[in-house]
Amino acid sequence: MSNRKLTDGMEDIVKLARIQLLILVPFVFLKLIRPAVLENSSSEALKIFLLSAPNMFEGVMGVLILTGIGLYLSQYLKLKPTLVYISAIILTGVYVLTQEFKIHNLGGNNVYDPNDVIFSIIGILIGVTIVFRLKPKLRGSV
């Protein structure tokens, strides 16, 4: 392995990956506790949150993953970072929302729930906020 600093300016992609790991922790935690809490809770708001919050985390993760992939590819395709961000957001939105509206079941056998759609949109917006605040790019790219 080379002694170069984080393989030619990929610090921002590593930063996106770290954020994804931080998001993965509550995603997994909620998935693990969900059955027990749903069985023992009468709070409708808590049930809605436990059932729909994973969609929010998926929306955030989708934007961040596609942004990272897009930035990596941009060094070969000579794309500007803003085009990568917008493309990642659009692709995530299309995939997540078409899944929520049952146009496809690529992520599993999905059930339509308007709360899932709302949480997915919130997740995408959180991803958008993260990307446009960090403005990640590959050093030395366009």
XYZ file of C-alpha atoms in Angstrom:
142
model
C 0.000 0.000 0.000
C 1.229 3.456 -0.884
C 2.099 6.159 1.637
C 0.004 8.712 -0.237
C -2.528 10.543 1.885
C -5.892 8.748 1.569
C -5.433 7.625 -2.017
C -5.291 10.752 -4.097
C -7.696 13.102 -2.364
C -10.517 10.735 -1.427
C -10.902 12.276 2.040
C -14.425 13.489 1.303
C -15.569 10.051 0.153
C -14.167 8.609 3.382
C -16.060 11.318 5.297
C -19.297 10.292 3.539
C -18.582 6.657 4.451
C -18.095 7.595 8.105
C -21.413 9.429 8.147
C -23.038 6.350 6.617
C -21.612 4.208 9.425
C -23.052 6.638 11.984
C -26.448 6.376 10.287
C -26.228 2.600 10.140
C -26.079 2.316 13.953
C -29.561 3.745 14.704
C -30.945 2.009 11.585
C -29.843 -1.408 12.881
C -30.832 -0.559 16.459
C -34.370 0.391 15.438
C -34.691 -2.737 13.295
C -33.590 -4.895 16.245
C -35.877 -3.371 18.874
C -38.857 -2.889 16.582
C -40.605 -6.261 17.118
C -40.462 -6.063 20.920
C -41.533 -2.420 21.085
C -44.374 -2.886 18.587
C -45.662 -5.828 20.602
C -45.546 -3.998 23.940
C -46.423 -0.419 23.017
C -49.796 1.169 22.538
C -48.406 4.488 21.314
C -49.432 4.969 17.693
C -46.795 7.656 17.141
C -44.041 5.309 18.357
C -45.313 2.541 16.082
C -45.340 4.882 13.077
C -41.809 6.021 13.897
C -40.452 2.481 14.330
C -42.058 1.278 11.118
C -41.147 4.289 8.968
C -37.819 5.609 10.327
C -35.774 2.962 8.475
C -37.053 4.547 5.247
C -35.596 7.861 6.379
C -32.209 6.271 7.024
C -32.368 4.531 3.638
C -33.031 7.877 1.943
C -30.004 9.479 3.614
C -27.799 6.479 2.859
C -28.905 6.396 -0.775
C -27.920 10.010 -1.363
C -24.560 9.559 0.365
C -23.705 6.263 -1.335
C -24.581 7.521 -4.810
C -22.710 10.770 -4.167
C -19.600 8.814 -3.185
C -19.857 6.536 -6.214
C -20.508 9.518 -8.466
C -17.507 11.405 -7.110
C -15.290 8.391 -7.676
C -16.564 8.014 -11.248
C -16.248 11.758 -11.852
C -12.477 11.451 -11.974
C -12.901 9.372 -15.132
C -15.982 11.058 -16.581
C -14.867 14.625 -15.783
C -18.137 15.568 -14.064
C -18.501 18.633 -11.884
C -19.338 17.866 -8.242
C -22.672 19.724 -8.425
C -23.785 17.472 -11.295
C -22.803 14.451 -9.186
C -24.827 15.740 -6.204
C -27.923 16.451 -8.268
C -27.681 13.109 -10.077
C -27.329 11.246 -6.765
C -30.361 13.025 -5.342
C -32.513 12.354 -8.414
C -31.488 8.688 -8.649
C -32.104 8.153 -4.939
C -35.474 9.881 -5.149
C -36.573 7.853 -8.155
C -35.474 4.537 -6.631
C -36.837 5.154 -3.126
C -40.140 6.710 -4.137
C -40.936 4.231 -6.915
C -40.327 1.503 -4.356
C -42.586 3.203 -1.799
C -45.350 3.557 -4.401
C -44.959 -0.165 -5.247
C -43.806 0.406 -8.823
C -41.021 -2.110 -8.076
C -39.985 -4.380 -5.212
C -36.223 -4.370 -5.761
C -35.508 -3.671 -2.075
C -37.870 -6.345 -0.787
C -41.591 -6.919 -0.679
C -42.746 -3.409 0.160
C -46.148 -2.366 1.497
C -47.493 1.072 0.592
C -47.685 3.374 3.596
C -47.937 7.159 3.253
C -45.775 7.531 6.384
C -43.001 5.606 4.640
C -43.167 8.073 1.756
C -42.940 11.033 4.147
C -40.003 9.525 6.035
C -38.255 8.660 2.755
C -38.582 12.260 1.560
C -37.271 13.512 4.910
C -34.294 11.143 4.564
C -33.526 12.355 1.058
C -33.706 15.963 2.276
C -31.316 15.158 5.135
C -28.962 13.587 2.584
C -29.250 16.694 0.397
C -28.434 18.893 3.394
C -25.371 16.813 4.274
C -24.072 16.816 0.699
C -24.581 20.528 0.081
C -23.088 21.454 3.464
C -19.996 19.276 3.013
C -19.675 19.861 -0.727
C -17.560 16.699 -1.085
C -15.215 16.339 -4.024
C -12.152 14.450 -5.074
C -9.035 16.531 -4.795
C -7.635 17.091 -8.238
C -10.960 16.379 -9.989
C -12.988 18.872 -12.043
